PDB file of C-alpha atoms and ligand atoms in Angstrom:
ATOM      1  CA  MET A   1     -23.497-102.377  18.504  1.00 51.00           C
ATOM      2  CA  ARG A   2     -26.828-101.280  20.039  1.00 54.00           C
ATOM      3  CA  PHE A   3     -24.917 -99.759  22.923  1.00 53.00           C
ATOM      4  CA  GLN A   4     -22.816 -97.663  20.528  1.00 68.00           C
ATOM      5  CA  LEU A   5     -25.890 -96.413  18.697  1.00 60.00           C
ATOM      6  CA  LYS A   6     -27.398 -95.333  22.026  1.00 68.00           C
ATOM      7  CA  ASN A   7     -24.225 -93.407  22.852  1.00 69.00           C
ATOM      8  CA  VAL A   8     -24.213 -91.659  19.491  1.00 58.00           C
ATOM      9  CA  LEU A   9     -27.893 -90.716  19.888  1.00 60.00           C
ATOM     10  CA  ALA A  10     -27.238 -89.394  23.405  1.00 66.00           C
ATOM     11  CA  MET A  11     -24.333 -87.355  22.109  1.00 62.00           C
ATOM     12  CA  PHE A  12     -26.531 -85.819  19.400  1.00 58.00           C
ATOM     13  CA  ALA A  13     -29.202 -85.043  22.004  1.00 59.00           C
ATOM     14  CA  VAL A  14     -26.666 -83.221  24.186  1.00 56.00           C
ATOM     15  CA  MET A  15     -25.311 -81.301  21.177  1.00 57.00           C
ATOM     16  CA  PHE A  16     -28.844 -80.315  20.189  1.00 50.00           C
ATOM     17  CA  MET A  17     -29.610 -79.053  23.682  1.00 54.00           C
ATOM     18  CA  LEU A  18     -26.379 -77.025  23.837  1.00 49.00           C
ATOM     19  CA  PHE A  19     -27.179 -75.538  20.428  1.00 50.00           C
ATOM     20  CA  ALA A  20     -30.690 -74.607  21.603  1.00 50.00           C
ATOM     21  CA  VAL A  21     -29.334 -72.886  24.735  1.00 46.00           C
ATOM     22  CA  VAL A  22     -26.809 -70.889  22.693  1.00 46.00           C
ATOM     23  CA  GLN A  23     -29.579 -69.822  20.303  1.00 45.00           C
ATOM     24  CA  VAL A  24     -31.911 -68.458  22.985  1.00 44.00           C
ATOM     25  CA  SER A  25     -29.293 -66.522  24.921  1.00 43.00           C
ATOM     26  CA  PRO A  26     -27.635 -64.045  22.548  1.00 46.00           C
ATOM     27  CA  ALA A  27     -24.701 -62.015  23.964  1.00 50.00           C
ATOM     28  CA  SER A  28     -26.714 -58.796  23.994  1.00 60.00           C
ATOM     29  CA  ALA A  29     -30.207 -57.895  22.876  1.00 77.00           C
ATOM     30  CA  ALA A  30     -30.361 -55.356  20.066  1.00 91.00           C
ATOM     31  CA  ILE A  31     -31.513 -51.884  21.098  1.00 95.00           C
ATOM     32  CA  ALA A  32     -34.321 -50.418  18.997  1.00 96.00           C
ATOM     33  CA  ASP A  33     -33.516 -47.397  16.822  1.00 97.00           C
ATOM     34  CA  GLY A  34     -34.037 -44.221  18.827  1.00 97.00           C
ATOM     35  CA  GLN A  35     -32.431 -41.826  21.278  1.00 98.00           C
ATOM     36  CA  TYR A  36     -31.452 -42.714  24.818  1.00 98.00           C
ATOM     37  CA  THR A  37     -29.229 -41.562  27.647  1.00 98.00           C
ATOM     38  CA  ILE A  38     -26.521 -43.835  29.037  1.00 98.00           C
ATOM     39  CA  ASN A  39     -24.190 -43.433  31.961  1.00 98.00           C
ATOM     40  CA  TYR A  40     -20.513 -44.233  31.725  1.00 98.00           C
ATOM     41  CA  LYS A  41     -17.157 -43.869  33.406  1.00 98.00           C
ATOM     42  CA  VAL A  42     -13.865 -42.591  32.049  1.00 98.00           C
ATOM     43  CA  LEU A  43     -11.155 -44.866  33.421  1.00 98.00           C
ATOM     44  CA  LYS A  44      -7.393 -44.617  33.614  1.00 98.00           C
ATOM     45  CA  ASP A  45      -6.015 -46.884  30.924  1.00 98.00           C
ATOM     46  CA  GLN A  46      -6.177 -50.603  31.825  1.00 98.00           C
ATOM     47  CA  THR A  47      -7.558 -49.905  35.313  1.00 98.00           C
ATOM     48  CA  ASN A  48     -10.907 -49.462  37.023  1.00 98.00           C
ATOM     49  CA  GLN A  49      -9.842 -46.148  38.567  1.00 98.00           C
ATOM     50  CA  PRO A  50     -11.462 -42.885  37.472  1.00 98.00           C
ATOM     51  CA  SER A  51      -9.454 -40.892  34.970  1.00 98.00           C
ATOM     52  CA  ARG A  52      -8.869 -37.190  35.386  1.00 98.00           C
ATOM     53  CA  LEU A  53     -10.346 -36.745  31.905  1.00 98.00           C
ATOM     54  CA  GLY A  54     -13.708 -37.821  33.344  1.00 98.00           C
ATOM     55  CA  ASP A  55     -13.995 -34.420  35.077  1.00 98.00           C
ATOM     56  CA  TYR A  56     -14.173 -32.840  31.636  1.00 98.00           C
ATOM     57  CA  THR A  57     -17.127 -34.714  30.117  1.00 98.00           C
ATOM     58  CA  GLU A  58     -20.866 -34.478  30.807  1.00 98.00           C
ATOM     59  CA  TYR A  59     -23.016 -37.258  32.318  1.00 98.00           C
ATOM     60  CA  PRO A  60     -25.018 -39.047  31.139  1.00 98.00           C
ATOM     61  CA  ALA A  61     -24.054 -39.333  27.474  1.00 98.00           C
ATOM     62  CA  LYS A  62     -26.561 -39.544  24.637  1.00 98.00           C
ATOM     63  CA  LEU A  63     -26.942 -42.865  22.827  1.00 98.00           C
ATOM     64  CA  VAL A  64     -28.340 -42.734  19.309  1.00 98.00           C
ATOM     65  CA  VAL A  65     -29.248 -46.026  17.626  1.00 98.00           C
ATOM     66  CA  GLN A  66     -29.575 -45.608  13.871  1.00 97.00           C
ATOM     67  CA  ASN A  67     -30.243 -48.536  11.544  1.00 96.00           C
ATOM     68  CA  GLY A  68     -29.090 -50.814  14.352  1.00 96.00           C
ATOM     69  CA  LYS A  69     -25.764 -48.975  14.775  1.00 97.00           C
ATOM     70  CA  GLN A  70     -24.974 -47.511  18.203  1.00 98.00           C
ATOM     71  CA  PHE A  71     -23.474 -44.029  18.383  1.00 98.00           C
ATOM     72  CA  VAL A  72     -22.529 -42.225  21.582  1.00 98.00           C
ATOM     73  CA  HIS A  73     -22.662 -38.432  21.736  1.00 98.00           C
ATOM     74  CA  LEU A  74     -20.402 -37.082  24.468  1.00 98.00           C
ATOM     75  CA  LYS A  75     -20.252 -33.454  25.577  1.00 98.00           C
ATOM     76  CA  ILE A  76     -16.696 -32.276  26.285  1.00 98.00           C
ATOM     77  CA  LEU A  77     -16.347 -29.501  28.860  1.00 98.00           C
ATOM     78  CA  SER A  78     -13.538 -26.904  28.861  1.00 98.00           C
ATOM     79  CA  SER A  79     -13.418 -27.757  25.191  1.00 98.00           C
ATOM     80  CA  SER A  80     -10.540 -25.413  24.373  1.00 98.00           C
ATOM     81  CA  LEU A  81      -8.229 -27.362  26.730  1.00 98.00           C
ATOM     82  CA  ILE A  82      -9.144 -30.802  25.357  1.00 98.00           C
ATOM     83  CA  THR A  83      -7.498 -30.463  21.984  1.00 98.00           C
ATOM     84  CA  ALA A  84      -8.014 -34.032  20.728  1.00 98.00           C
ATOM     85  CA  PHE A  85     -10.432 -36.848  21.494  1.00 98.00           C
ATOM     86  CA  LYS A  86     -10.177 -40.198  19.732  1.00 98.00           C
ATOM     87  CA  THR A  87     -11.827 -43.582  20.180  1.00 98.00           C
ATOM     88  CA  ASN A  88     -10.921 -47.013  18.920  1.00 98.00           C
ATOM     89  CA  GLN A  89     -12.732 -47.679  15.660  1.00 98.00           C
ATOM     90  CA  ASN A  90     -11.916 -51.092  14.176  1.00 97.00           C
ATOM     91  CA  GLY A  91      -8.550 -51.144  15.934  1.00 97.00           C
ATOM     92  CA  VAL A  92      -7.540 -47.585  15.024  1.00 98.00           C
ATOM     93  CA  LEU A  93      -7.683 -44.567  17.372  1.00 98.00           C
ATOM     94  CA  THR A  94      -9.833 -42.226  15.306  1.00 98.00           C
ATOM     95  CA  ASN A  95     -10.827 -38.583  15.855  1.00 98.00           C
ATOM     96  CA  ALA A  96     -14.427 -38.446  17.066  1.00 98.00           C
ATOM     97  CA  GLU A  97     -16.704 -36.443  14.773  1.00 98.00           C
ATOM     98  CA  VAL A  98     -17.627 -33.036  16.178  1.00 98.00           C
ATOM     99  CA  VAL A  99     -21.436 -32.782  16.054  1.00 98.00           C
ATOM    100  CA  SER A 100     -21.751 -29.295  17.539  1.00 98.00           C
ATOM    101  CA  SER A 101     -19.829 -26.766  19.549  1.00 98.00           C
ATOM    102  CA  ASP A 102     -20.842 -23.935  21.830  1.00 98.00           C
ATOM    103  CA  ALA A 103     -18.146 -21.254  21.976  1.00 98.00           C
ATOM    104  CA  ALA A 104     -19.812 -19.315  24.817  1.00 98.00           C
ATOM    105  CA  ALA A 105     -20.095 -22.391  27.058  1.00 98.00           C
ATOM    106  CA  ASN A 106     -16.696 -23.702  25.852  1.00 98.00           C
ATOM    107  CA  THR A 107     -18.147 -27.146  25.096  1.00 98.00           C
ATOM    108  CA  ARG A 108     -18.370 -29.426  22.088  1.00 98.00           C
ATOM    109  CA  VAL A 109     -20.301 -32.617  21.408  1.00 98.00           C
ATOM    110  CA  VAL A 110     -18.439 -35.480  19.753  1.00 98.00           C
ATOM    111  CA  LYS A 111     -19.903 -38.618  18.228  1.00 98.00           C
ATOM    112  CA  PHE A 112     -18.443 -42.096  17.773  1.00 98.00           C
ATOM    113  CA  GLU A 113     -19.709 -45.610  17.181  1.00 98.00           C
ATOM    114  CA  VAL A 114     -19.730 -48.140  20.019  1.00 98.00           C
ATOM    115  CA  PRO A 115     -20.584 -51.595  18.639  1.00 97.00           C
ATOM    116  CA  ASN A 116     -20.347 -53.254  22.076  1.00 97.00           C
ATOM    117  CA  LEU A 117     -21.630 -51.144  24.972  1.00 98.00           C
ATOM    118  CA  SER A 118     -20.545 -53.753  27.522  1.00 97.00           C
ATOM    119  CA  ALA A 119     -16.838 -53.774  26.645  1.00 98.00           C
ATOM    120  CA  LYS A 120     -14.344 -51.087  27.603  1.00 98.00           C
ATOM    121  CA  LEU A 121     -13.668 -48.788  24.655  1.00 98.00           C
ATOM    122  CA  ASN A 122     -10.111 -47.517  24.233  1.00 98.00           C
ATOM    123  CA  ALA A 123      -9.911 -43.773  23.837  1.00 98.00           C
ATOM    124  CA  TYR A 124      -7.189 -41.139  23.664  1.00 98.00           C
ATOM    125  CA  SER A 125      -7.074 -37.481  24.482  1.00 98.00           C
ATOM    126  CA  GLU A 126      -4.690 -34.570  24.225  1.00 98.00           C
ATOM    127  CA  ILE A 127      -4.819 -31.735  26.732  1.00 98.00           C
ATOM    128  CA  TYR A 128      -3.130 -28.386  26.303  1.00 98.00           C
ATOM    129  CA  ILE A 129      -3.213 -25.690  28.975  1.00 97.00           C
ATOM    130  CA  PRO A 130      -1.202 -22.796  27.525  1.00 96.00           C
ATOM    131  CA  PHE A 131      -0.958 -20.581  30.632  1.00 95.00           C
ATOM    132  CA  ILE A 132       0.830 -23.266  32.665  1.00 97.00           C
ATOM    133  CA  GLY A 133       2.515 -24.960  29.732  1.00 96.00           C
ATOM    134  CA  TYR A 134       0.836 -28.335  30.371  1.00 98.00           C
ATOM    135  CA  THR A 135       0.569 -30.807  27.535  1.00 98.00           C
ATOM    136  CA  GLY A 136      -0.869 -34.286  28.145  1.00 98.00           C
ATOM    137  CA  LYS A 137      -1.341 -37.135  25.677  1.00 98.00           C
ATOM    138  CA  TYR A 138      -3.168 -39.980  27.353  1.00 98.00           C
ATOM    139  CA  ASN A 139      -4.862 -43.261  26.655  1.00 98.00           C
ATOM    140  CA  VAL A 140      -8.021 -43.763  28.706  1.00 98.00           C
ATOM    141  CA  GLN A 141     -10.912 -46.224  28.537  1.00 98.00           C
ATOM    142  CA  LEU A 142     -14.654 -45.614  28.418  1.00 98.00           C
ATOM    143  CA  GLN A 143     -16.860 -48.029  30.335  1.00 98.00           C
ATOM    144  CA  PHE A 144     -20.519 -47.655  29.416  1.00 98.00           C
ATOM    145  CA  GLU A 145     -23.251 -48.942  31.719  1.00 98.00           C
ATOM    146  CA  PRO A 146     -25.923 -50.627  29.554  1.00 98.00           C
ATOM    147  CA  ASN A 147     -28.201 -51.081  32.596  1.00 97.00           C
ATOM    148  CA  THR A 148     -28.620 -47.268  32.724  1.00 98.00           C
ATOM    149  CA  ILE A 149     -29.961 -46.920  29.156  1.00 98.00           C
ATOM    150  CA  THR A 150     -33.082 -44.759  29.344  1.00 97.00           C
ATOM    151  CA  PRO A 151     -35.213 -43.511  26.430  1.00 97.00           C
ATOM    152  CA  ALA A 152     -34.563 -39.785  25.881  1.00 94.00           C
ATOM    153  CA  ILE A 153     -37.583 -37.556  26.429  1.00 75.00           C
TER     154      ILE A 153
HETATM  155  C1  LIG B 201      -7.711 -30.049  31.879  1.00 92.14           C
HETATM  156  C2  LIG B 201      -6.959 -30.499  32.911  1.00 92.14           C
HETATM  157  C3  LIG B 201      -6.279 -31.843  32.878  1.00 92.14           C
HETATM  158  C4  LIG B 201      -6.712 -33.006  32.314  1.00 92.14           C
HETATM  159  C5  LIG B 201      -8.021 -33.287  31.544  1.00 92.14           C
HETATM  160  C6  LIG B 201      -5.708 -34.015  32.584  1.00 92.14           C
HETATM  161  C7  LIG B 201      -5.775 -35.329  32.179  1.00 92.14           C
HETATM  162  C8  LIG B 201      -4.889 -36.300  32.547  1.00 92.14           C
HETATM  163  C9  LIG B 201      -5.021 -37.683  32.223  1.00 92.14           C
HETATM  164  C10 LIG B 201      -6.155 -38.276  31.380  1.00 92.14           C
HETATM  165  C11 LIG B 201      -3.991 -38.338  32.784  1.00 92.14           C
HETATM  166  C12 LIG B 201      -3.683 -39.843  32.705  1.00 92.14           C
HETATM  167  C13 LIG B 201      -4.166 -40.522  33.966  1.00 92.14           C
HETATM  168  C14 LIG B 201      -5.694 -40.494  34.036  1.00 92.14           C
HETATM  169  O1  LIG B 201      -6.343 -41.062  33.153  1.00 92.14           O
HETATM  170  O2  LIG B 201      -6.189 -39.886  35.019  1.00 92.14           O
HETATM  171  C15 LIG B 201      -3.176 -37.359  33.464  1.00 92.14           C
HETATM  172  C16 LIG B 201      -2.004 -37.645  34.147  1.00 92.14           C
HETATM  173  C17 LIG B 201      -1.244 -36.704  34.749  1.00 92.14           C
HETATM  174  N1  LIG B 201      -1.450 -35.357  34.803  1.00 92.14           N
HETATM  175 FE1  LIG B 201      -3.002 -34.370  33.949  1.00 92.14          FE
HETATM  176  N2  LIG B 201      -4.687 -33.437  33.292  1.00 92.14           N
HETATM  177  C18 LIG B 201      -5.007 -32.123  33.483  1.00 92.14           C
HETATM  178  C19 LIG B 201      -4.247 -31.181  34.146  1.00 92.14           C
HETATM  179  C20 LIG B 201      -3.052 -31.430  34.742  1.00 92.14           C
HETATM  180  C21 LIG B 201      -2.252 -30.423  35.431  1.00 92.14           C
HETATM  181  C22 LIG B 201      -2.618 -28.962  35.587  1.00 92.14           C
HETATM  182  C23 LIG B 201      -1.146 -31.060  35.885  1.00 92.14           C
HETATM  183  C24 LIG B 201       0.021 -30.495  36.637  1.00 92.14           C
HETATM  184  C25 LIG B 201       0.653 -29.427  36.187  1.00 92.14           C
HETATM  185  C26 LIG B 201      -1.243 -32.458  35.506  1.00 92.14           C
HETATM  186  C27 LIG B 201      -0.310 -33.418  35.789  1.00 92.14           C
HETATM  187  C28 LIG B 201      -0.454 -34.759  35.510  1.00 92.14           C
HETATM  188  C29 LIG B 201       0.488 -35.791  35.937  1.00 92.14           C
HETATM  189  C30 LIG B 201       1.764 -35.556  36.733  1.00 92.14           C
HETATM  190  C31 LIG B 201      -0.025 -37.008  35.478  1.00 92.14           C
HETATM  191  C32 LIG B 201       0.572 -38.387  35.731  1.00 92.14           C
HETATM  192  C33 LIG B 201       1.842 -38.585  35.005  1.00 92.14           C
HETATM  193  C34 LIG B 201       1.683 -39.141  33.633  1.00 92.14           C
HETATM  194  O3  LIG B 201       0.944 -40.128  33.450  1.00 92.14           O
HETATM  195  O4  LIG B 201       2.372 -38.626  32.716  1.00 92.14           O
HETATM  196  N3  LIG B 201      -2.413 -32.637  34.812  1.00 92.14           N
HETATM  197  N4  LIG B 201      -3.751 -36.128  33.302  1.00 92.14           N
END
């Protein structure tokens, strides 16, 4: 009987220690509200190879943390050729909000939420190049690099 009680107590001790470890090592530390830059890669869908779409976005991206929510602002180059840009929002590929566009530079800045900056984010783009009759509709993935987060000046 005493032996059993000792085992039960030991089991509780182990459970308590495991619980304590889980508590002090959260998956990712929250980033304070503010503006930052963050580097990233555009990858071919389901691979770690660079996507051609990555030649048409600016680096680094801007990261805006607002009320604890993380938004990435991405500048799209040759904007007139990149006719759609969507990211996965709660399981649905959703048009990124256009924050600004610069007709002279042929760029636009799009904004979308990224709850987990460590996970690959599914994205989708449509490309239309009228003078050669090229139309592309592609899934790609964005891989952000949280270790490059730097406060914006
Ligand atoms: C603005 C210029 C272009 C962009 C942004 C673009 C983007 C893409 C993307 C995102 C992919 C999927 C693979 C990946 O993620 O790299 C792709 C595939 C491909 N692109 Fe383009 N592309 C462009 C121009 C062209 C042109 C000019 C051609 C040839 C006429 C071309 C032919 C192809 C082919 C053959 C594939 C692979 C086949 C496929 O997956 O259907 N692309 N492109």
